[in-house]
Coordinates of C-alpha atoms in Angstrom, one line a residue:
Chain A
M6 CA 0.1 0.1 0.0
V7 CA 1.4 3.3 -0.9
L8 CA 0.0 6.4 0.7
R9 CA 0.5 10.2 0.0
P10 CA -0.5 12.9 2.4
T11 CA -3.8 14.7 2.1
F12 CA -2.1 17.6 3.9
G13 CA 1.2 18.7 5.4
H14 CA 4.3 16.6 4.5
V15 CA 5.5 13.2 5.3
P16 CA 8.2 13.2 8.1
P17 CA 11.3 11.3 7.3
F18 CA 11.7 7.8 8.9
S19 CA 14.4 5.5 9.8
P20 CA 14.5 2.0 8.6
G21 CA 12.7 -0.3 11.1
Q22 CA 10.3 2.2 12.3
F23 CA 6.6 1.8 12.2
N24 CA 3.3 3.7 11.7
M25 CA 0.0 3.4 13.3
L26 CA -2.5 2.9 10.4
Y27 CA -6.2 3.8 11.0
R28 CA -9.2 2.5 9.1
F29 CA -12.1 4.7 9.7
G30 CA -14.6 3.2 12.2
L31 CA -12.4 0.2 12.9
G32 CA -9.4 1.3 14.7
E33 CA -5.5 1.4 14.5
V34 CA -2.8 -1.1 14.0
A35 CA 1.0 -1.0 14.1
I36 CA 2.5 -1.7 10.8
S37 CA 6.4 -1.3 9.8
I38 CA 7.3 1.0 7.1
C39 CA 8.6 -0.8 4.2
G40 CA 9.4 1.8 1.7
D41 CA 12.5 3.5 0.5
P42 CA 13.7 5.9 3.0
S43 CA 15.4 8.1 0.3
R44 CA 11.8 8.5 -1.1
P45 CA 10.1 10.2 1.8
D46 CA 7.3 11.5 -0.3
E47 CA 5.3 8.3 0.0
I48 CA 4.5 6.1 2.8
V49 CA 4.8 2.4 1.9
H50 CA 3.4 -0.4 3.9
T51 CA 3.0 -4.2 3.4
V52 CA -0.1 -5.5 5.2
R53 CA -1.2 -9.2 5.5
S54 CA -5.0 -9.7 6.1
A55 CA -5.0 -11.2 9.6
G56 CA -7.6 -9.4 11.9
K57 CA -10.4 -7.1 11.5
I58 CA -8.5 -3.9 10.9
T59 CA -5.8 -5.4 8.6
S60 CA -8.3 -7.2 6.6
A61 CA -10.0 -3.8 6.0
L62 CA -6.7 -2.1 5.2
V63 CA -5.8 -4.6 2.4
R64 CA -9.2 -3.7 0.8
V65 CA -8.5 0.0 0.8
A66 CA -9.2 1.3 -2.7
P67 CA -7.2 4.2 -4.7
G68 CA -8.2 7.4 -3.5
E69 CA -9.6 6.3 -0.1
T70 CA -8.1 7.9 3.0
V71 CA -6.2 6.1 5.7
G72 CA -5.2 7.6 9.0
V73 CA -1.6 7.5 9.9
R74 CA 0.3 8.4 13.0
G75 CA 4.1 8.0 13.1
P76 CA 6.7 7.3 12.5
Y77 CA 7.5 5.5 15.8
G78 CA 10.1 3.5 17.4
T79 CA 13.9 3.3 17.3
G80 CA 14.8 1.7 13.9
W81 CA 17.8 -0.4 12.9
P82 CA 21.0 1.1 14.0
L83 CA 23.1 1.9 10.9
H84 CA 26.5 3.1 12.3
P85 CA 27.6 -0.5 13.6
M86 CA 27.6 -1.8 9.9
E87 CA 30.3 0.5 8.8
G88 CA 33.2 -1.5 7.3
K89 CA 31.5 -4.7 8.4
D90 CA 30.0 -7.7 6.8
V91 CA 26.0 -7.4 7.1
V92 CA 23.7 -10.3 7.4
L93 CA 20.0 -9.8 7.2
V94 CA 17.7 -12.7 8.2
A95 CA 13.9 -12.4 7.7
G96 CA 11.2 -14.8 8.7
G97 CA 7.8 -14.4 7.0
L98 CA 6.6 -11.0 7.3
G99 CA 9.9 -10.0 8.8
L100 CA 11.0 -9.0 5.5
P101 CA 9.0 -5.7 5.2
P102 CA 10.7 -4.1 8.2
L103 CA 14.1 -5.1 6.7
R104 CA 13.4 -3.8 3.2
P105 CA 13.9 -0.1 3.9
L106 CA 17.3 -1.2 5.5
L107 CA 18.3 -3.3 2.4
Y108 CA 17.4 0.0 0.3
E109 CA 19.7 2.0 2.7
L110 CA 22.6 -0.6 2.4
L111 CA 22.3 -0.8 -1.2
A112 CA 22.4 3.0 -1.6
H113 CA 25.7 3.0 0.4
R114 CA 27.1 -0.3 -0.8
D115 CA 30.7 0.9 -0.7
R116 CA 30.6 1.5 3.1
F117 CA 30.6 -2.1 4.3
G118 CA 31.8 -5.6 3.2
R119 CA 29.6 -8.6 2.3
L120 CA 26.0 -8.5 2.2
E121 CA 24.0 -11.6 2.9
V122 CA 20.2 -11.9 3.0
I123 CA 18.5 -15.0 4.2
Y124 CA 14.7 -15.0 3.8
G125 CA 12.4 -17.7 5.0
A126 CA 8.7 -18.2 4.6
R127 CA 6.2 -20.9 5.4
S128 CA 5.5 -21.7 1.7
P129 CA 6.2 -20.3 -1.8
K130 CA 2.8 -18.5 -1.9
D131 CA 3.8 -16.8 1.4
L132 CA 6.8 -15.0 -0.2
V133 CA 6.5 -11.1 -0.4
Y134 CA 8.1 -9.0 -2.9
Y135 CA 8.7 -12.0 -5.3
D136 CA 9.6 -9.8 -8.5
E137 CA 11.9 -7.5 -6.4
I138 CA 13.6 -10.7 -5.0
Q139 CA 14.2 -11.8 -8.4
R140 CA 16.2 -8.7 -9.1
W141 CA 18.1 -8.8 -5.9
R142 CA 19.0 -12.3 -6.4
V143 CA 20.8 -11.6 -9.8
R144 CA 22.8 -8.8 -8.3
S145 CA 26.6 -9.6 -7.7
D146 CA 27.0 -7.3 -4.7
L147 CA 24.7 -9.3 -2.5
R148 CA 23.6 -12.7 -1.9
F149 CA 19.9 -13.2 -1.4
Q150 CA 18.8 -16.5 -0.3
V151 CA 15.3 -17.8 -0.1
T152 CA 14.1 -20.7 1.8
V153 CA 10.7 -22.1 2.6
D154 CA 9.4 -24.5 5.2
T155 CA 7.2 -26.7 3.0
A156 CA 6.8 -26.7 -0.9
G157 CA 5.2 -28.7 -3.6
R158 CA 7.1 -30.1 -6.5
D159 CA 6.7 -26.8 -8.5
W160 CA 9.3 -25.3 -6.0
Y161 CA 12.8 -25.3 -7.3
G162 CA 14.4 -23.5 -4.4
D163 CA 15.6 -24.3 -0.8
V164 CA 13.3 -25.9 1.8
G165 CA 14.3 -25.6 5.4
L166 CA 14.6 -23.1 8.2
V167 CA 16.7 -20.0 7.9
T168 CA 18.7 -21.1 10.9
A169 CA 20.1 -23.9 8.5
R170 CA 21.5 -21.4 6.2
I171 CA 23.7 -19.7 8.9
P172 CA 26.4 -22.2 9.0
D173 CA 27.3 -21.7 5.3
A174 CA 26.5 -17.9 5.1
R175 CA 29.3 -15.9 3.8
F176 CA 30.6 -13.5 6.4
E177 CA 33.5 -13.0 8.9
P178 CA 31.9 -13.6 12.3
E179 CA 34.2 -11.1 14.2
R180 CA 33.4 -8.3 11.8
T181 CA 29.7 -8.9 11.2
V182 CA 26.7 -7.2 12.1
A183 CA 23.2 -9.0 11.8
Y184 CA 19.8 -7.8 11.7
L185 CA 17.0 -10.3 12.4
C186 CA 13.2 -9.8 11.9
G187 CA 10.5 -12.4 12.2
P188 CA 8.8 -14.7 14.7
E189 CA 10.4 -14.5 18.2
I190 CA 11.5 -18.2 18.2
M191 CA 13.0 -17.8 14.7
M192 CA 15.1 -14.7 15.9
K193 CA 16.2 -16.5 19.0
L194 CA 17.4 -19.6 17.2
T195 CA 18.9 -17.4 14.4
A196 CA 20.9 -15.4 17.0
Q197 CA 22.0 -18.6 18.6
A198 CA 23.2 -20.0 15.4
L199 CA 25.0 -16.5 14.7
E200 CA 26.6 -16.6 18.1
E201 CA 27.8 -20.3 17.4
R202 CA 29.8 -18.9 14.4
G203 CA 31.3 -16.2 16.6
V204 CA 29.2 -13.2 16.0
A205 CA 29.0 -11.1 19.1
D206 CA 25.7 -10.7 20.8
D207 CA 25.8 -7.0 20.8
A208 CA 26.3 -7.1 17.0
I209 CA 23.0 -8.8 16.6
Y210 CA 19.8 -6.6 16.3
L211 CA 16.3 -7.8 16.2
S212 CA 12.8 -6.4 16.2
I213 CA 10.5 -7.4 18.8
E214 CA 6.7 -7.4 18.3
R215 CA 4.1 -6.7 20.8
N216 CA 0.5 -5.7 21.0
M217 CA 0.3 -2.0 20.6
K218 CA -2.4 0.5 21.1
C219 CA -1.0 4.0 21.7
A220 CA 2.6 3.8 20.3
V221 CA 3.9 6.3 22.6
G222 CA 4.8 4.4 25.6
L223 CA 1.6 5.2 27.6
C224 CA -1.0 2.4 27.2
G225 CA 1.4 -0.3 28.7
H226 CA 0.4 -3.1 26.3
C227 CA 3.8 -3.5 24.7
Q228 CA 5.9 -3.9 27.7
Y229 CA 8.8 -6.2 27.5
G230 CA 10.5 -6.1 31.0
P231 CA 11.2 -2.5 31.6
E232 CA 10.9 -1.5 27.9
F233 CA 8.0 -0.2 26.0
V234 CA 8.6 -1.9 22.7
C235 CA 6.9 1.0 20.9
R236 CA 9.2 3.7 22.2
D237 CA 12.3 1.9 23.4
G238 CA 12.1 -0.6 20.5
P239 CA 11.1 -2.4 18.4
V240 CA 14.7 -2.9 17.7
F241 CA 16.8 -4.1 20.5
S242 CA 20.4 -5.6 20.6
Y243 CA 20.3 -9.2 21.2
R244 CA 22.6 -8.6 24.2
D245 CA 20.1 -6.5 26.0
V246 CA 17.2 -8.9 25.4
K247 CA 18.9 -12.3 25.6
P248 CA 17.8 -13.1 29.2
R249 CA 14.2 -12.3 28.6
M250 CA 14.2 -14.3 25.4
A251 CA 15.3 -17.2 27.5
L252 CA 12.2 -16.9 29.6
R253 CA 8.6 -17.8 28.5
E254 CA 5.8 -15.4 28.4
V255 CA 7.5 -12.2 29.3
Chain B
M11 CA -7.8 39.5 56.1
D12 CA -4.3 39.0 55.0
E13 CA -3.7 35.8 53.1
L14 CA -2.0 33.1 55.0
S15 CA 1.5 32.3 54.3
V16 CA 2.6 28.9 53.0
G17 CA 3.6 26.7 55.9
S18 CA 1.3 28.2 58.3
K19 CA -1.1 26.3 60.5
R20 CA -4.6 27.3 61.6
I21 CA -7.4 25.5 63.6
L22 CA -10.8 25.1 61.8
E23 CA -13.5 24.1 64.3
R24 CA -15.5 21.0 63.5
E25 CA -18.7 23.2 63.3
D26 CA -17.1 25.4 60.9
F27 CA -16.2 22.6 58.4
P28 CA -19.3 23.5 56.1
R29 CA -17.6 27.0 55.7
L30 CA -14.7 25.3 54.0
L31 CA -17.0 23.4 51.7
A32 CA -18.9 26.6 50.9
A33 CA -15.7 28.3 50.2
L34 CA -14.5 25.6 47.7
T35 CA -17.8 25.7 45.9
A36 CA -17.8 29.6 45.9
A37 CA -14.3 29.5 44.3
G38 CA -15.7 27.4 41.4
Y39 CA -14.6 23.9 42.4
R40 CA -16.2 20.7 42.0
V41 CA -15.7 19.1 45.2
V42 CA -15.1 15.4 45.2
G43 CA -14.2 13.2 48.3
P44 CA -15.1 10.1 50.3
T45 CA -18.8 9.0 50.6
V46 CA -20.5 6.0 51.6
R47 CA -22.1 3.9 48.8
D48 CA -23.0 0.3 48.5
G49 CA -21.4 -0.7 51.6
A50 CA -18.0 0.9 50.9
I51 CA -16.4 4.3 51.1
V52 CA -15.8 5.4 47.6
Y53 CA -15.1 8.9 45.9
G54 CA -18.0 11.0 44.7
D55 CA -19.3 14.5 44.6
I56 CA -19.5 16.2 48.0
R57 CA -22.2 18.9 48.2
T58 CA -22.6 19.0 51.9
E59 CA -20.9 17.7 54.8
E60 CA -23.6 14.9 55.2
D61 CA -22.2 13.4 51.8
L62 CA -19.1 12.5 53.9
P63 CA -18.8 9.1 55.9
I64 CA -19.6 10.8 59.2
G65 CA -19.0 8.3 62.1
W66 CA -18.0 5.5 59.7
T67 CA -14.7 3.5 59.6
D68 CA -13.6 0.6 57.6
R69 CA -12.0 -2.8 58.7
Q70 CA -9.7 -4.3 56.1
E71 CA -7.8 -7.5 55.9
A72 CA -6.7 -9.5 52.8
G73 CA -9.7 -10.1 50.8
T74 CA -11.9 -8.4 53.4
Y75 CA -13.5 -5.0 53.5
R76 CA -16.3 -4.1 56.1
L77 CA -17.8 -0.6 57.0
E78 CA -18.4 -0.3 60.9
R79 CA -19.9 2.4 62.9
R80 CA -17.5 4.5 65.0
N81 CA -18.4 5.7 68.5
D82 CA -17.8 9.3 67.4
T83 CA -18.7 11.7 64.6
A84 CA -15.3 11.7 62.7
L85 CA -15.4 13.0 59.3
F86 CA -12.4 11.1 58.1
G87 CA -12.1 8.3 60.6
F88 CA -11.2 5.5 58.0
N89 CA -8.6 4.6 55.5
V90 CA -8.7 4.1 51.6
G91 CA -11.5 2.4 49.9
P92 CA -11.6 0.7 46.3
H93 CA -11.7 4.1 44.5
S94 CA -8.6 6.2 43.9
W95 CA -8.3 9.8 42.6
K96 CA -7.1 8.3 39.4
K97 CA -10.7 8.0 38.2
Y98 CA -10.9 11.7 38.1
L99 CA -7.7 12.5 36.4
F100 CA -7.6 9.3 34.2
P101 CA -11.2 8.3 33.9
P102 CA -12.1 4.6 33.5
R103 CA -13.8 5.6 30.1
E104 CA -12.8 8.8 28.2
R105 CA -13.7 9.9 24.7
L106 CA -10.4 11.0 22.9
W107 CA -11.8 12.1 19.6
T108 CA -14.6 11.9 17.1
A109 CA -14.0 11.2 13.4
T110 CA -16.7 12.2 10.9
R111 CA -16.8 10.8 7.3
V112 CA -16.2 13.3 4.6
G113 CA -16.7 11.8 1.0
S114 CA -13.9 9.1 0.9
S115 CA -12.1 10.9 3.9
F116 CA -12.7 11.7 7.4
D117 CA -12.2 14.7 9.7
V118 CA -11.0 14.2 13.2
A119 CA -12.1 16.5 16.1
V120 CA -9.9 16.0 19.3
E121 CA -11.7 16.1 22.6
E122 CA -11.1 19.1 24.8
D123 CA -11.5 19.0 28.5
T124 CA -14.1 21.5 29.5
G125 CA -15.1 20.4 33.1
P126 CA -14.8 22.8 36.1
P127 CA -11.6 22.6 38.2
M128 CA -11.9 19.9 41.0
A129 CA -11.0 19.9 44.7
F130 CA -9.9 16.6 45.9
L131 CA -11.1 16.6 49.4
G132 CA -9.4 14.0 51.7
L133 CA -6.2 12.6 49.9
R134 CA -4.2 10.4 52.1
A135 CA -0.4 10.7 52.1
C136 CA -0.1 7.5 50.1
E137 CA -2.6 8.9 47.7
L138 CA -0.5 12.1 47.3
A139 CA 2.4 9.9 46.7
G140 CA 0.3 8.0 44.0
L141 CA -0.4 11.5 42.2
D142 CA 3.3 11.9 42.0
V143 CA 3.6 8.4 40.5
T144 CA 0.9 9.0 37.9
D145 CA 2.2 12.5 37.1
R146 CA 5.5 10.8 36.0
V147 CA 3.3 8.3 33.8
F148 CA 0.8 10.8 32.2
D149 CA 2.6 14.1 32.5
G150 CA 6.4 13.5 32.1
R151 CA 8.3 12.0 29.2
V152 CA 4.8 11.5 27.7
R153 CA 2.2 14.2 28.2
D154 CA -1.5 13.1 28.2
P155 CA -3.4 16.2 27.2
G156 CA -6.5 15.2 29.3
Y157 CA -4.7 14.1 32.4
H158 CA -2.5 17.2 32.2
A159 CA -5.3 19.6 31.9
R160 CA -7.4 18.2 34.7
R161 CA -4.4 17.8 37.0
A162 CA -3.1 21.4 36.6
R163 CA -6.5 22.7 37.6
T164 CA -7.1 20.3 40.6
L165 CA -6.9 21.5 44.2
L166 CA -5.4 19.1 46.6
I167 CA -6.8 19.0 50.2
A168 CA -5.1 16.2 52.0
V169 CA -6.1 14.6 55.2
Q170 CA -3.6 13.0 57.6
C171 CA -4.4 9.5 58.7
G172 CA -5.6 9.1 62.3
Q173 CA -5.3 5.3 62.1
A174 CA -3.7 2.6 59.9
G175 CA -5.7 0.1 58.0
G176 CA -5.1 -3.7 58.3
T177 CA -3.5 -3.8 54.8
C178 CA -1.5 -0.5 55.1
F179 CA 2.1 -0.4 54.5
C180 CA 3.0 3.2 53.5
V181 CA 5.7 3.4 56.1
S182 CA 7.7 0.7 54.2
M183 CA 7.2 2.5 50.9
G184 CA 8.1 5.9 52.5
T185 CA 4.8 7.4 51.3
G186 CA 3.3 8.1 54.5
P187 CA 1.6 8.2 57.0
G188 CA 2.4 11.9 57.2
V189 CA 1.5 14.3 54.5
T190 CA 4.6 16.2 53.9
R191 CA 4.5 18.1 50.5
G192 CA 2.6 18.3 47.3
Y193 CA -0.8 19.5 48.7
D194 CA -2.6 22.8 48.8
L195 CA -4.2 22.3 52.1
A196 CA -3.4 19.5 54.6
L197 CA -6.2 18.6 57.5
T198 CA -5.6 16.7 60.5
E199 CA -8.9 15.8 62.3
I200 CA -8.7 15.6 66.0
V201 CA -11.9 14.1 67.2
G202 CA -11.6 14.6 70.8
P203 CA -13.5 14.5 73.1
P204 CA -13.9 17.3 74.2
H205 CA -12.7 19.4 71.3
H206 CA -13.4 18.3 67.8
Y207 CA -11.3 20.3 65.4
F208 CA -9.0 20.3 62.2
L209 CA -5.5 21.5 62.3
V210 CA -5.1 23.1 58.7
G211 CA -1.7 23.3 57.2
V212 CA -1.4 25.6 54.2
G213 CA 0.7 24.2 51.3
S214 CA 0.4 26.6 48.5
P215 CA -0.9 30.2 47.8
T216 CA -3.9 28.6 46.0
G217 CA -4.7 26.7 49.2
A218 CA -4.3 29.9 51.1
S219 CA -6.7 31.8 48.9
V220 CA -9.5 29.1 49.1
L221 CA -9.4 29.7 53.0
R222 CA -10.3 33.4 52.7
G223 CA -13.8 33.8 54.5
V224 CA -13.2 30.6 56.3
P225 CA -13.3 31.1 60.1
L226 CA -9.8 30.1 61.4
S227 CA -7.8 30.6 64.7
P228 CA -4.3 30.4 65.6
A229 CA -2.9 27.0 66.4
T230 CA -1.4 26.5 69.9
E231 CA 1.5 24.2 70.5
R232 CA -0.8 21.8 72.2
E233 CA -2.8 21.4 69.1
T234 CA 0.0 21.0 66.7
G235 CA 1.4 18.5 69.1
A236 CA -1.8 16.5 69.3
A237 CA -1.5 16.2 65.6
E238 CA 2.0 14.9 65.7
T239 CA 1.1 12.4 68.3
L240 CA -1.8 11.1 66.2
L241 CA 0.5 10.4 63.2
A242 CA 3.1 8.7 65.3
K243 CA 0.4 6.4 66.6
T244 CA -0.7 5.7 63.0
A245 CA 2.9 5.0 61.8
A246 CA 3.4 2.5 64.6
S247 CA 0.2 0.6 63.9
M248 CA 0.7 -0.4 60.1
G249 CA -1.2 -3.6 59.2
R250 CA 1.5 -4.8 56.9
S251 CA 5.3 -4.1 56.1
L252 CA 7.4 -4.8 52.8
N253 CA 11.2 -4.9 52.9
T254 CA 12.0 -2.9 49.7
E255 CA 15.6 -3.4 50.1
G256 CA 17.2 -4.5 46.5
I257 CA 13.7 -5.3 45.5
H258 CA 14.3 -4.4 42.0
D259 CA 17.1 -7.2 41.5
L260 CA 15.5 -9.4 43.9
L261 CA 12.2 -9.9 41.7
L262 CA 14.1 -9.6 38.3
T263 CA 16.5 -12.1 39.1
N264 CA 13.9 -14.7 40.3
M265 CA 11.6 -14.7 37.3
E266 CA 11.6 -18.5 37.4
H267 CA 11.2 -18.8 41.3
P268 CA 8.8 -21.7 42.3
R269 CA 6.8 -19.1 44.3
W270 CA 5.2 -17.6 41.1
E271 CA 3.8 -21.2 40.5
I272 CA 2.2 -21.2 44.0
V273 CA 0.6 -17.7 43.8
A274 CA -0.7 -18.5 40.3
R275 CA -2.8 -21.4 41.6
R276 CA -4.6 -18.9 43.7
C277 CA -4.8 -15.9 41.4
L278 CA -8.0 -15.5 39.5
S279 CA -6.9 -13.1 36.8
C280 CA -9.9 -11.0 37.8
T281 CA -8.2 -7.8 37.4
N282 CA -9.2 -6.4 40.8
C283 CA -5.9 -5.5 42.0
T284 CA -5.2 -3.5 38.8
M285 CA -8.5 -1.8 39.1
V286 CA -8.2 -0.4 42.7
C287 CA -4.4 0.4 42.2
P288 CA -4.1 4.1 42.2
T289 CA -1.1 3.9 39.8
C290 CA -2.0 1.2 37.4
F291 CA -2.2 3.1 34.1
C292 CA -2.7 0.5 31.3
H293 CA -5.5 1.2 29.0
T294 CA -6.9 0.2 25.6
T295 CA -8.8 2.0 23.0
E296 CA -12.2 1.2 21.4
E297 CA -13.9 2.5 18.3
V298 CA -17.6 3.3 18.8
P299 CA -19.3 4.0 15.4
E300 CA -22.7 5.4 15.1
L301 CA -25.3 3.2 13.4
S302 CA -25.1 5.3 10.3
G303 CA -21.3 4.6 10.1
D304 CA -20.6 8.2 9.3
R305 CA -19.5 9.2 12.7
V306 CA -17.2 7.2 15.0
E307 CA -15.9 8.0 18.3
R308 CA -12.5 6.8 19.8
W309 CA -12.6 6.0 23.6
R310 CA -10.1 4.7 25.8
R311 CA -10.8 2.6 28.8
W312 CA -8.8 1.1 31.6
D313 CA -7.3 -2.3 30.8
S314 CA -5.4 -4.7 32.8
C315 CA -2.3 -6.9 32.4
F316 CA -4.3 -9.8 33.8
N317 CA -6.6 -9.9 30.7
L318 CA -5.6 -12.5 28.3
E319 CA -6.2 -10.3 25.3
F320 CA -3.9 -7.6 26.9
T321 CA -0.8 -9.4 24.9
Q322 CA -2.9 -10.6 21.9
L323 CA -0.6 -10.8 18.8
H324 CA -2.1 -12.2 15.7
T325 CA -4.0 -15.3 16.7
S326 CA -1.9 -15.9 19.9
N327 CA -1.3 -14.2 23.4
V328 CA 2.2 -13.6 24.7
R329 CA 1.3 -14.1 28.3
K330 CA -1.0 -17.0 28.4
S331 CA -0.8 -18.3 31.8
P332 CA -2.0 -16.6 35.0
L333 CA 1.5 -17.2 36.3
S334 CA 3.0 -15.0 33.7
R335 CA 0.4 -12.2 34.1
Y336 CA 0.8 -12.1 38.0
R337 CA 4.5 -12.0 37.4
Q338 CA 4.2 -9.2 35.1
W339 CA 2.2 -7.1 37.4
L340 CA 4.3 -7.7 40.4
T341 CA 7.6 -7.3 38.6
H342 CA 6.3 -4.1 36.9
K343 CA 4.7 -2.6 39.9
L344 CA 7.8 -3.2 42.4
A345 CA 10.7 -3.4 40.0
S346 CA 10.7 -2.4 36.4
W347 CA 8.7 0.6 37.3
Y348 CA 12.0 2.1 38.7
D349 CA 13.5 1.6 35.3
Q350 CA 10.7 3.4 33.6
F351 CA 9.8 6.2 36.0
D352 CA 12.5 6.3 38.5
T353 CA 10.1 5.3 41.3
S354 CA 8.2 2.2 42.6
G355 CA 4.6 1.9 41.2
C356 CA 3.6 0.9 44.7
I357 CA 2.5 3.4 47.2
G358 CA 1.7 0.9 50.1
C359 CA -1.9 1.7 50.2
G360 CA -2.9 -1.9 50.5
R361 CA -5.9 -1.9 48.2
C362 CA -4.7 -4.7 46.1
I363 CA -4.5 -6.8 49.1
T364 CA -8.0 -5.9 50.4
W365 CA -9.7 -6.2 47.2
C366 CA -8.3 -9.4 46.0
P367 CA -11.0 -11.9 46.1
V368 CA -8.8 -14.7 47.3
G369 CA -6.6 -12.4 49.6
I370 CA -3.3 -12.4 47.7
D371 CA -0.9 -10.3 49.5
L372 CA 2.1 -8.9 47.7
T373 CA 4.0 -8.2 50.8
E374 CA 3.6 -11.9 51.5
E375 CA 4.8 -12.8 48.0
V376 CA 7.9 -10.7 48.1
A377 CA 8.8 -12.1 51.6
A378 CA 8.3 -15.6 50.3
I379 CA 10.8 -15.1 47.5
R380 CA 13.1 -13.2 49.6
S381 CA 13.2 -15.8 52.4
T382 CA 14.4 -18.4 49.8
V383 CA 17.2 -16.3 48.4
A384 CA 20.5 -16.4 50.1
A385 CA 21.1 -13.1 51.9
S386 CA 23.1 -10.8 49.5
P387 CA 25.6 -8.1 50.6
A388 CA 23.8 -5.2 51.8
V389 CA 23.3 -2.6 49.1
G390 CA 21.8 0.7 49.5
G391 CA 18.4 1.8 47.8
H392 CA 15.8 -0.3 45.9
R393 CA 17.9 -1.4 43.0

């Protein structure tokens, strides 16, 4: 979904931030911004129809108005990647929040080393940005791997979890920064696999998802230990959240 | 008459108390305070002194609250009930804005607070501390416009506690029983006999100005002394205590303590503790559309971390078990609140203990965890 302002201007956003999207009469939902940060004139979101509000958002017709509050949250830290190898690991709808980061990385390709993207989805039909992925996959300045959990015989790609791609991923662990986005269990196992290869836990960043209502650190829904995910996150360093991720139901 | 200076103390005779109410009304305040309703002392509008719980007291224990007759005519001879002042500053339900359809788009009109200024009559020391906590939540790093507007116009008339309740532990939390700051006026009720009067302390120029026209007399040393004696007696008769030393780390390093399992077997996830808590701030929003579909209101209402859907994410809930929800509530209230707001979220009022239908007592839960943890080297402060 591409949105343009009906009044005012669109404030710039950092990759990893999110907006609260409002459908008249139904309510708001937190959705990550997945457009190109160098094109601040439009607000781009990828929405999967899941609940009452998202199913209405995917039916928005051209010319209709959607309410937008944002951008909120901390975003992916960009400075740690200078001169390093960069690994992006996305699971399912974890790719949209990483897409602005990928645009940013490709726009400044000379500032860091190797670029490895690993994207896993449940099945081929769950893959998003299919055409764009084809273009990324033929580029020589990054390696973009796609894997699915299950597939039929019409799928010629890899089958398996993203964690299985980590041991063979091309990066130098001691000088690598990793950005993870996807289901919590996928991020936890991926972070562990990265650590096993020698990536420092404070060089791993991940985006935590929680129920959100206000997005400004007031309603309490998104609390994750002492942090309000909407304001202090959603991006955290793995080092900071590792003890919490080891616990259940925090 | 010259305006009283901040810090001065005067005597208001019991029979002149209605003059104070009249002065507040004359100054344009909507006076709210304690009143008896449905077998409990709750907060409501106070139009005459007859609205106050004259001659009533409350008896509180874990899971128990009973009103009883006093053998005197005290106006404030009780402790705290199920309501807190939070309900006026952060109402249980509040309209935030109204959206109206305009073609394929819509306009949003934000709600403005237009109510009269309120005078809170009868804030206890712990409740003043509670306002300080909610100020940090709603009027600190984030500014809630409704809370801010109402809070700025509210007059605070505190009342010193002449007795401690069975579930009180303000001394442990450093929030009472004495009212020391943050008030406009502070009353100490000396019931007597023979002399029934109020010692009135002036805490702000606004407090002084509302006293204009209220008959007051100078306070003697004996009268101020009587008030101090009363407070000391209250402090010595706390129903509960809570050791807060190192409580932040104590709880956060014991997230898998077996005690959570034990308390979770009793917890009903009923949300009572969060509804009566003066500092619990969690809320949710709801869209209320008109039948025509052309106009919709955004309301917010109190929510609770004990509700299963509080952590709803897609088709699942993060905190499914009552254990995880009780643990979230207690560790937030007593530990991570320090990280968020640089204060404890607990003011030691005991409401959550009294109003828990199964009598879960957070002081007991903390003590149980502490008792199994090897004594750690003494560290100053709460963290």
